[in-house]
Short mmCIF file of C-alpha atoms in Angstrom, two decimals:
data_model
loop_
_atom_site.label_atom_id
_atom_site.label_comp_id
_atom_site.label_asym_id
_atom_site.label_seq_id
_atom_site.Cartn_x
_atom_site.Cartn_y
_atom_site.Cartn_z
CA MET A 98 16.40 -106.11 18.81
CA GLU A 99 14.66 -102.79 18.63
CA ASN A 100 12.02 -104.14 20.99
CA PHE A 101 14.71 -105.24 23.44
CA PHE A 102 16.09 -101.65 23.69
CA LYS A 103 12.58 -100.24 24.04
CA VAL A 104 11.88 -102.57 27.00
CA ARG A 105 15.22 -101.66 28.63
CA TYR A 106 14.50 -98.00 28.04
CA ASN A 107 11.04 -98.23 29.61
CA ALA A 108 12.46 -100.17 32.56
CA ALA A 109 15.10 -97.50 33.11
CA ILE A 110 12.48 -94.74 33.04
CA LEU A 111 10.32 -96.69 35.49
CA PHE A 112 13.31 -97.20 37.78
CA LEU A 113 14.05 -93.45 37.74
CA ILE A 114 10.44 -92.59 38.54
CA ILE A 115 10.41 -95.02 41.49
CA MET A 116 13.71 -93.64 42.82
CA ALA A 117 12.44 -90.06 42.53
CA ALA A 118 9.27 -90.99 44.38
CA LEU A 119 11.31 -92.70 47.12
CA ILE A 120 13.58 -89.68 47.54
CA PHE A 121 10.52 -87.43 47.71
CA VAL A 122 8.89 -89.54 50.43
CA VAL A 123 12.07 -89.98 52.51
CA ALA A 124 12.99 -86.28 52.29
CA GLY A 125 9.46 -85.33 53.24
CA CYS A 126 9.58 -87.53 56.33
CA GLN A 127 12.95 -86.10 57.27
CA GLU A 128 11.57 -82.57 57.02
CA ARG A 129 8.63 -83.44 59.27
CA GLU A 130 11.01 -84.89 61.83
CA ASP A 131 13.18 -81.75 61.78
CA ALA A 132 10.17 -79.50 62.11
CA GLN A 133 9.16 -81.28 65.28
CA GLY A 134 12.56 -80.69 66.85
CA LYS A 135 14.77 -83.06 68.75
CA ASP A 136 12.72 -83.08 71.89
CA PRO A 137 10.80 -86.19 72.73
CA VAL A 138 7.14 -85.33 73.06
CA ALA A 139 6.13 -86.03 76.62
CA HIS A 140 2.82 -87.64 77.35
CA VAL A 141 0.77 -84.98 79.09
CA ASP A 142 -2.68 -86.01 80.20
CA PRO A 143 -5.30 -83.37 79.41
CA ILE A 144 -7.21 -82.06 82.42
CA PRO A 145 -10.90 -81.29 81.91
CA SER A 146 -11.38 -77.54 81.82
CA GLU A 147 -14.86 -77.00 80.39
CA SER A 148 -15.75 -74.40 83.03
CA CYS A 149 -12.72 -72.28 82.13
CA ILE A 150 -13.45 -72.72 78.42
CA SER A 151 -17.10 -71.72 78.71
CA CYS A 152 -16.17 -68.28 80.07
CA HIS A 153 -12.93 -67.64 78.22
CA THR A 154 -14.37 -68.34 74.78
CA SER A 155 -17.29 -65.98 75.33
CA ALA A 156 -16.52 -62.41 74.27
CA ASP A 157 -19.55 -61.12 76.19
CA ILE A 158 -18.40 -62.63 79.47
CA ILE A 159 -14.73 -61.72 79.05
CA ASN A 160 -15.58 -58.14 78.12
CA THR A 161 -17.51 -57.66 81.34
CA LEU A 162 -14.68 -59.16 83.39
CA ALA A 163 -11.80 -57.59 81.48
CA VAL A 164 -8.82 -56.57 83.53
CA THR A 165 -5.64 -54.96 82.36
CA ASP A 166 -2.17 -55.85 83.48
CA ASP A 167 -0.29 -53.35 85.59
CA GLY A 168 1.92 -51.24 83.38
CA ASP A 169 5.33 -50.04 84.34
CA ASP A 170 4.55 -46.37 84.79
CA GLY A 171 5.62 -45.33 81.37
CA HIS A 172 9.12 -46.70 81.70
CA GLY A 173 8.60 -48.51 78.41
CA GLY A 174 11.12 -50.79 76.83
CA GLU A 175 14.69 -49.73 77.25
CA GLY A 176 16.24 -52.64 75.46
CA GLY A 177 18.08 -52.68 72.18
CA MET B 8 -7.89 -59.30 77.37
CA TYR B 9 -7.97 -63.03 77.94
CA LEU B 10 -10.50 -64.12 75.31
CA VAL B 11 -9.59 -67.54 73.90
CA ALA B 12 -10.34 -68.50 70.28
CA ASN B 13 -12.38 -71.62 69.63
CA ASN B 14 -9.73 -72.65 67.07
CA PHE B 15 -7.17 -72.83 69.85
CA LEU B 16 -9.14 -75.57 71.61
CA ASP B 17 -8.57 -77.88 68.64
CA SER B 18 -4.83 -77.26 68.55
CA THR B 19 -2.17 -79.48 70.16
CA HIS B 20 -1.77 -77.08 73.06
CA GLY B 21 -5.46 -76.31 73.37
CA ALA B 22 -6.39 -79.99 73.61
CA LEU B 23 -4.42 -80.24 76.86
CA GLY B 24 -7.07 -78.21 78.67
CA CYS B 25 -6.54 -74.91 80.49
CA ILE B 26 -5.79 -76.45 83.88
CA THR B 27 -2.91 -78.58 82.60
CA CYS B 28 -0.81 -75.43 82.23
CA HIS B 29 -2.57 -72.81 84.34
CA ASP B 30 -3.75 -74.84 87.33
CA GLY B 31 -6.88 -73.35 88.91
CA GLN B 32 -10.12 -75.32 89.33
CA ASN B 33 -12.69 -76.62 86.87
CA VAL B 34 -15.64 -74.93 88.61
CA SER B 35 -18.11 -72.33 87.41
CA ASP B 36 -17.65 -69.48 89.88
CA LYS B 37 -14.89 -67.02 89.01
CA GLU B 38 -13.17 -66.90 92.40
CA GLY B 39 -13.15 -70.67 92.80
CA ALA B 40 -11.99 -71.25 89.24
CA HIS B 41 -9.06 -68.89 89.71
CA GLN B 42 -7.87 -70.45 92.98
CA GLY B 43 -4.22 -71.36 92.50
CA LEU B 44 -4.21 -69.94 88.98
CA ILE B 45 -0.81 -69.61 87.32
CA VAL B 46 -1.20 -66.62 85.01
CA ARG B 47 2.09 -67.15 83.15
CA PRO B 48 2.91 -70.88 83.17
CA SER B 49 6.05 -70.41 81.08
CA ALA B 50 7.61 -68.02 83.60
CA ASP B 51 9.24 -71.15 85.07
CA THR B 52 11.60 -72.25 82.30
CA ASP B 53 11.76 -75.74 83.81
CA GLY B 54 7.98 -75.97 83.96
CA ILE B 55 5.31 -77.18 81.59
CA CYS B 56 6.94 -76.02 78.32
CA ALA B 57 10.09 -77.98 79.17
CA GLN B 58 8.15 -81.25 79.06
CA CYS B 59 8.02 -81.16 75.27
CA HIS B 60 10.45 -78.38 74.34
CA GLY B 61 13.28 -79.13 76.77
CA SER B 62 16.17 -78.34 74.45
CA ILE B 63 14.75 -74.87 73.75
CA THR B 64 13.89 -74.06 77.36
CA THR B 65 17.35 -75.17 78.52
CA SER B 66 19.03 -72.97 75.94
CA PHE B 67 16.63 -70.12 76.61
CA SER B 68 17.33 -70.11 80.34
CA ASN B 69 20.88 -68.87 79.57
CA SER B 70 19.83 -66.36 76.93
CA LEU B 71 19.87 -62.59 77.29
CA HIS B 72 16.10 -62.45 76.92
CA SER B 73 15.75 -64.67 79.97
CA THR B 74 18.64 -63.63 82.21
CA LEU B 75 18.64 -59.92 81.28
CA HIS B 76 22.38 -60.06 81.63
CA GLY B 77 22.60 -56.96 79.45
CA PHE B 78 20.96 -54.94 82.24
CA VAL B 79 23.07 -56.67 84.87
CA SER B 80 26.35 -55.94 83.12
CA SER B 81 25.36 -52.30 82.45
CA LEU B 82 24.61 -51.68 86.10
CA GLU B 83 27.71 -53.56 87.22
CA THR B 84 29.93 -51.65 84.82
CA PHE B 85 28.75 -48.31 86.16
CA SER B 86 29.04 -49.64 89.73
CA GLU B 87 30.99 -52.82 90.56
CA PRO B 88 30.78 -56.57 89.83
CA GLY B 89 28.35 -58.38 92.10
CA VAL B 90 26.60 -55.20 93.22
CA LEU B 91 23.16 -56.66 92.50
CA GLU B 92 23.81 -59.45 94.98
CA GLN B 93 24.34 -56.90 97.74
CA GLU B 94 21.38 -55.34 99.52
CA GLY B 95 21.10 -51.73 98.44
CA GLY B 96 19.67 -49.25 95.98
CA LEU B 97 20.79 -50.98 92.78
CA GLN B 98 19.49 -54.34 93.94
CA TYR B 99 16.15 -52.68 94.74
CA LEU B 100 16.15 -51.04 91.30
CA TYR B 101 16.95 -54.29 89.54
CA GLU B 102 14.40 -56.37 91.43
CA ASN B 103 11.59 -53.82 91.23
CA ASN B 104 12.03 -52.58 87.72
CA CYS B 105 14.61 -54.14 85.39
CA SER B 106 13.88 -57.76 86.27
CA SER B 107 10.20 -57.44 85.40
CA CYS B 108 11.16 -57.18 81.72
CA HIS B 109 12.48 -60.68 81.16
CA ALA B 110 10.78 -62.75 78.51
CA SER B 111 9.35 -66.25 78.69
CA CYS B 112 8.04 -68.65 76.01
CA GLY B 113 4.52 -67.32 76.46
CA SER B 114 5.45 -63.66 76.45
CA CYS B 115 6.43 -63.96 72.77
CA HIS B 116 4.49 -66.95 71.44
CA VAL B 117 1.16 -66.31 73.20
CA SER B 118 0.86 -62.91 74.84
CA ARG B 119 2.01 -59.31 74.61
CA PRO B 120 4.62 -58.00 77.04
CA VAL B 121 3.19 -56.56 80.24
CA SER B 122 5.20 -53.37 79.64
CA TYR B 123 3.30 -52.93 76.37
CA THR B 124 -0.37 -53.72 76.91
CA GLY B 125 -0.42 -57.25 78.28
CA GLY B 126 -3.13 -59.69 77.19
CA LEU B 127 -3.10 -62.30 74.43
CA HIS B 128 -1.96 -61.35 70.94
CA SER B 129 -3.81 -64.08 69.03
CA GLN B 130 -6.53 -65.19 71.43
CA HIS B 131 -4.20 -67.76 72.93
CA GLU B 132 -3.15 -69.43 69.70
CA PHE B 133 0.55 -70.29 69.84
CA THR B 134 2.31 -68.45 67.02
CA LYS B 135 5.50 -70.12 65.83
CA THR B 136 6.81 -66.72 64.71
CA PRO B 137 5.52 -64.12 67.16
CA PRO B 138 3.94 -61.01 65.61
CA MET B 139 6.73 -58.41 65.58
CA GLU B 140 4.42 -55.43 66.11
CA GLU B 141 3.03 -56.85 69.33
CA THR B 142 5.99 -58.67 70.82
CA CYS B 143 9.42 -57.39 69.69
CA TYR B 144 8.13 -53.83 69.42
CA GLY B 145 6.38 -54.21 72.77
CA CYS B 146 9.74 -54.43 74.54
CA HIS B 147 11.93 -52.46 72.12
CA PRO B 148 9.75 -49.49 71.15
CA THR B 149 11.90 -46.54 72.04
CA ARG B 150 15.01 -47.41 70.10
CA ASN B 151 15.79 -50.13 67.59
CA GLY B 152 12.29 -51.63 67.35
CA GLY B 153 10.55 -48.27 67.01
CA GLU B 154 13.18 -46.94 64.63
CA PHE B 155 13.00 -50.05 62.43
CA MET B 156 9.24 -49.65 62.06
CA GLY B 157 9.35 -45.87 61.66
CA LYS B 158 7.44 -45.18 64.87
CA VAL B 159 10.47 -43.34 66.25
CA GLY B 160 12.55 -41.03 64.07
CA TYR B 161 11.95 -39.95 60.50
CA THR B 162 11.73 -42.93 58.17
CA PRO B 163 11.22 -46.68 58.62
CA ASP B 164 14.16 -48.93 57.85
CA VAL B 165 14.34 -49.98 54.17
CA HIS B 166 14.27 -53.61 55.24
CA TYR B 167 10.99 -53.03 57.09
CA GLN B 168 9.60 -51.21 54.05
CA ALA B 169 10.55 -54.26 51.99
CA GLY B 170 8.40 -56.41 54.26
CA MET B 171 11.14 -57.86 56.43
CA GLU B 172 10.71 -58.59 60.13
CA CYS B 173 13.14 -58.93 63.04
CA VAL B 174 13.45 -62.69 62.51
CA ASP B 175 14.52 -62.24 58.91
CA CYS B 176 17.88 -60.88 60.10
CA HIS B 177 18.13 -62.16 63.66
CA ASP B 178 18.88 -65.86 63.98
CA VAL B 179 16.51 -67.82 66.19
CA SER B 180 19.39 -68.25 68.66
CA ASN B 181 19.22 -64.49 69.31
CA PHE B 182 15.84 -65.24 70.90
CA HIS B 183 16.09 -68.82 72.16
CA GLY B 184 19.72 -68.51 73.22
CA SER B 185 22.88 -70.02 71.83
CA GLY B 186 23.18 -72.64 74.53
CA GLU B 187 26.07 -70.78 76.16
CA GLN B 188 25.74 -68.43 79.13
CA GLU B 189 25.31 -65.13 77.28
CA MET B 190 26.84 -61.98 78.73
CA GLY B 191 25.95 -59.28 76.20
CA MET B 192 24.66 -58.92 72.67
CA TYR B 193 27.95 -57.71 71.23
CA GLN B 194 29.57 -60.95 72.34
CA LEU B 195 27.10 -63.14 70.42
CA ASN B 196 28.70 -64.92 67.46
CA SER B 197 25.31 -65.36 65.87
CA MET B 198 24.60 -61.62 65.79
CA VAL B 199 23.78 -60.70 62.21
CA GLN B 200 26.11 -58.60 60.08
CA CYS B 201 25.02 -56.61 57.02
CA THR B 202 27.60 -58.41 54.92
CA ASP B 203 25.90 -61.74 55.61
CA CYS B 204 23.46 -60.70 52.88
CA HIS B 205 25.25 -57.82 51.15
CA GLN B 206 28.31 -59.85 50.25
CA ASP B 207 29.41 -57.75 47.30
CA VAL B 208 29.99 -54.55 49.29
CA TYR B 209 33.66 -55.16 50.05
CA SER B 210 34.37 -57.66 47.29
CA GLY B 211 35.71 -54.96 44.98
CA THR B 212 32.91 -55.68 42.53
CA SER B 213 30.39 -53.27 44.01
CA PRO B 214 29.19 -50.76 41.43
CA ILE B 215 29.07 -48.11 44.18
CA GLU B 216 32.25 -46.04 44.28
CA ALA B 217 31.94 -45.26 48.00
CA HIS B 218 32.09 -48.99 48.77
CA LYS B 219 35.41 -49.23 46.95
CA VAL B 220 37.14 -46.26 48.56
CA HIS B 221 36.17 -46.98 52.20
CA ASN B 222 37.75 -50.14 53.51
CA GLU B 223 35.94 -52.74 55.57
CA ASP B 224 37.55 -51.82 58.89
CA LEU B 225 37.12 -48.08 58.53
CA MET B 226 33.50 -47.79 59.55
CA SER B 227 30.32 -49.68 60.24
CA CYS B 228 27.67 -49.73 57.51
CA GLN B 229 25.44 -47.52 59.69
CA VAL B 230 27.91 -44.64 59.48
CA CYS B 231 26.79 -44.10 55.88
CA HIS B 232 23.37 -45.73 55.90
CA ALA B 233 21.64 -44.95 59.22
CA SER B 234 19.38 -42.01 59.95
CA ALA B 235 19.04 -40.00 63.15
CA ASN B 236 18.31 -42.15 66.17
CA ASN B 237 16.64 -41.67 69.53
CA ASN B 238 18.95 -40.58 72.34
CA CYS B 239 18.06 -40.35 76.02
CA PHE B 240 19.69 -38.02 78.53
CA ASP B 241 19.64 -37.46 82.27
CA CYS B 242 17.30 -40.27 83.31
CA HIS B 243 16.05 -39.97 86.87
CA VAL B 244 14.28 -42.73 88.71
CA THR B 245 11.57 -41.74 91.18
CA LEU B 246 10.70 -43.83 94.22
CA LYS B 247 6.96 -43.66 94.76
CA ASP B 248 5.15 -43.82 98.11
CA ASP B 249 4.04 -47.39 97.42
CA GLY B 250 7.63 -48.49 96.76
CA GLY B 251 7.16 -48.58 92.99
CA LEU B 252 9.59 -46.97 90.59
CA SER B 253 9.10 -44.70 87.62
CA SER B 254 11.53 -42.77 85.49
CA THR B 255 11.76 -39.76 83.22
CA SER B 256 14.43 -38.73 80.77
CA GLU B 257 14.96 -36.20 78.00
CA THR B 258 14.90 -37.65 74.50
CA LYS B 259 16.41 -36.18 71.36
CA LEU B 260 16.72 -37.36 67.75
CA MET B 261 20.35 -36.99 66.72
CA PHE B 262 22.89 -38.48 64.38
CA LYS B 263 26.42 -38.75 65.73
CA ILE B 264 29.44 -40.64 64.46
CA GLY B 265 32.13 -41.45 67.00
CA THR B 266 35.34 -43.38 67.42
CA ASN B 267 34.85 -47.04 68.27
CA PRO B 268 36.14 -47.33 71.84
CA GLU B 269 36.41 -51.12 71.77
CA ILE B 270 37.71 -52.52 68.51
CA THR B 271 37.16 -56.27 68.27
CA GLU B 272 37.44 -58.86 65.54
CA ARG B 273 33.69 -58.75 65.04
CA TYR B 274 33.45 -54.94 65.27
CA PRO B 275 36.75 -53.77 63.77
CA TYR B 276 35.52 -50.34 62.69
CA LYS B 277 37.33 -47.12 63.47
CA TYR B 278 34.12 -45.10 63.16
CA VAL B 279 30.70 -46.19 64.41
CA THR B 280 27.29 -44.63 64.93
CA LEU B 281 26.58 -43.64 68.51
CA ARG B 282 23.60 -43.44 70.80
CA HIS B 283 23.44 -41.66 74.14
CA VAL B 284 22.15 -43.90 76.92
CA PRO B 285 19.90 -42.48 79.62
CA THR B 286 22.13 -43.13 82.63
CA THR B 287 23.70 -40.19 84.39
CA ILE B 288 25.67 -40.08 87.64
CA ASP B 289 22.66 -39.31 89.84
CA SER B 290 20.03 -41.30 87.92
CA PHE B 291 19.28 -43.41 90.99
CA ILE B 292 19.86 -40.78 93.69
CA GLN B 293 16.47 -41.46 95.26
CA LEU B 294 17.58 -45.03 95.93
CA GLY B 295 20.91 -44.16 97.54
CA GLU B 296 24.01 -41.97 97.40
CA SER B 297 26.96 -42.73 95.08
CA LEU B 298 25.42 -45.82 93.51
CA LEU B 299 27.49 -45.48 90.33
CA PRO B 300 31.10 -45.08 91.53
CA ASN B 301 32.53 -46.10 88.13
CA TYR B 302 30.32 -43.72 86.19
CA HIS B 303 33.24 -41.74 84.80
CA SER B 304 35.10 -44.80 83.58
CA VAL B 305 32.35 -45.85 81.15
CA SER B 306 31.16 -43.70 78.25
CA ASN B 307 27.45 -42.98 78.04
CA TRP B 308 27.71 -42.39 74.31
CA LYS B 309 27.68 -46.01 73.09
CA MET B 310 28.22 -47.77 69.79
CA SER B 311 24.78 -48.40 68.31
CA PRO B 312 23.76 -50.56 65.36
CA THR B 313 20.96 -48.13 64.55
CA HIS B 314 18.06 -49.94 62.87
CA ASN B 315 16.80 -47.28 60.45
CA ILE B 316 18.90 -48.03 57.40
CA GLN B 317 18.37 -46.04 54.21
CA ARG B 318 20.10 -46.40 50.87
CA VAL B 319 20.57 -42.63 50.62
CA THR B 320 21.05 -40.56 53.76
CA LEU B 321 21.95 -36.99 54.59
CA GLN B 322 25.56 -38.01 55.20
CA ASN B 323 26.11 -40.16 52.09
CA GLU B 324 24.51 -38.00 49.40
CA THR B 325 27.86 -36.54 48.39
CA CYS B 326 31.46 -36.81 49.68
CA SER B 327 31.19 -33.42 51.37
CA SER B 328 27.94 -34.38 53.10
CA CYS B 329 30.17 -36.35 55.44
CA HIS B 330 33.76 -35.26 54.97
CA GLY B 331 34.37 -32.04 56.87
CA ASN B 332 30.84 -32.00 58.30
CA GLN B 333 31.38 -31.04 61.95
CA TYR B 334 27.71 -31.54 62.86
CA ILE B 335 27.66 -35.29 62.47
CA PHE B 336 30.87 -36.20 64.33
CA LEU B 337 30.79 -36.22 68.14
CA GLN B 338 33.02 -33.48 69.47
CA GLU B 339 33.85 -32.01 72.86
CA LYS B 340 31.30 -29.23 72.41
CA ASP B 341 28.52 -31.85 72.13
CA LEU B 342 29.14 -33.21 75.61
CA ARG B 343 27.01 -32.18 78.57
CA ASP B 344 28.26 -31.32 82.05
CA THR B 345 26.46 -34.43 83.29
CA ASP B 346 28.22 -36.73 80.81
CA SER B 347 30.81 -39.32 81.71
CA ALA B 348 34.44 -38.31 81.44
CA ALA B 349 34.98 -41.56 79.52
CA ASN B 350 33.19 -40.07 76.50
CA GLU B 351 36.61 -38.66 75.68
CA ARG B 352 37.36 -42.05 74.11
CA VAL B 353 34.58 -41.79 71.55
CA LEU B 354 35.13 -38.19 70.46
CA VAL B 355 36.27 -37.59 66.90
CA LYS B 356 39.13 -35.16 67.42
CA GLU B 357 40.06 -34.73 63.76
CA ILE B 358 37.13 -34.66 61.42
CA PRO B 359 37.96 -36.68 58.32
#
């Protein structure tokens, strides 16, 4: 009799562990889905750009070609 | 600076290749490579970003950061509705100055605002939360952004000192838009209120006596907890020989409490903190005569949710620091000859 209760007890514990694991996995998936937003991810084909990359990842090259954007004559932000 | 990090190339966006977003040519000479280059691909809200982030770009296209409707409604209020659709000085002003400020996805998530320094803030890596010091501050340096960070005024905001950033108070919809056509920030339902976090202030359980004796509708939190803010006066726009515009104005750190001229459900306060806006009747005189016919019907002392909150301020140290203190309440003697006649509505005629 005592053995019967022990088996039931172990089965209950096992059931709880499985349920907890399931909840953990499902909630985790849900969170990933939310983080990616509701938008469908469009298929965008990459376009080879190795020439652009070779210059724009080189600090030496970019430093010699550096340009600055036009400012706004000191107007500065007026918002907020 | 347009140096791109190697890490970026391995990211989701980087793997698309430069030309996918920026156009241009995959050739080795600079001029050829830059043929047809789109410097700011996200400037078109229906463009490349919309392909994967359509719900955000749709919402953003109606937001204040995109439409700049705050500028539009300010100019229209001082002039007349629809004035920016008519050829004239204000349209020239708007198109050649104000409209250059609008934000795009890239101007927060990738680059710094042009009006700040331009260039990339993280070597082209897309930052989910843009760095406040290089993006928010880049466009809002002279008032709330600068005051929050202590770059303008006397002391940084306590929330900034505690490590908080703009996005800790401002809901993402304040940046990406609410989905509705937004007309002005004071109309936004999602605009943060101090009591969203400080819920005990008016509950009657606050241990601070001043919170118990001043009721919720009497004054905004800033009346007790803000410091002096940056005020601009007598702005004048100059038309340069090349058609460009520049402006100068007088600035002054001041702390003034006024009467709330427009009590609403969201802003029910009798007393509010004020800020003087730069506009004066002849601010745009170089662009045309009488461009602001309604100037005297709109106050140029405005309600301001000053962003330099302190627990203890000059006006809340003791009861008499505020009560009876004629220096901190806006009175007739504080007005300038160039001020709007409508400032009458914000004067505090009887000092409490």
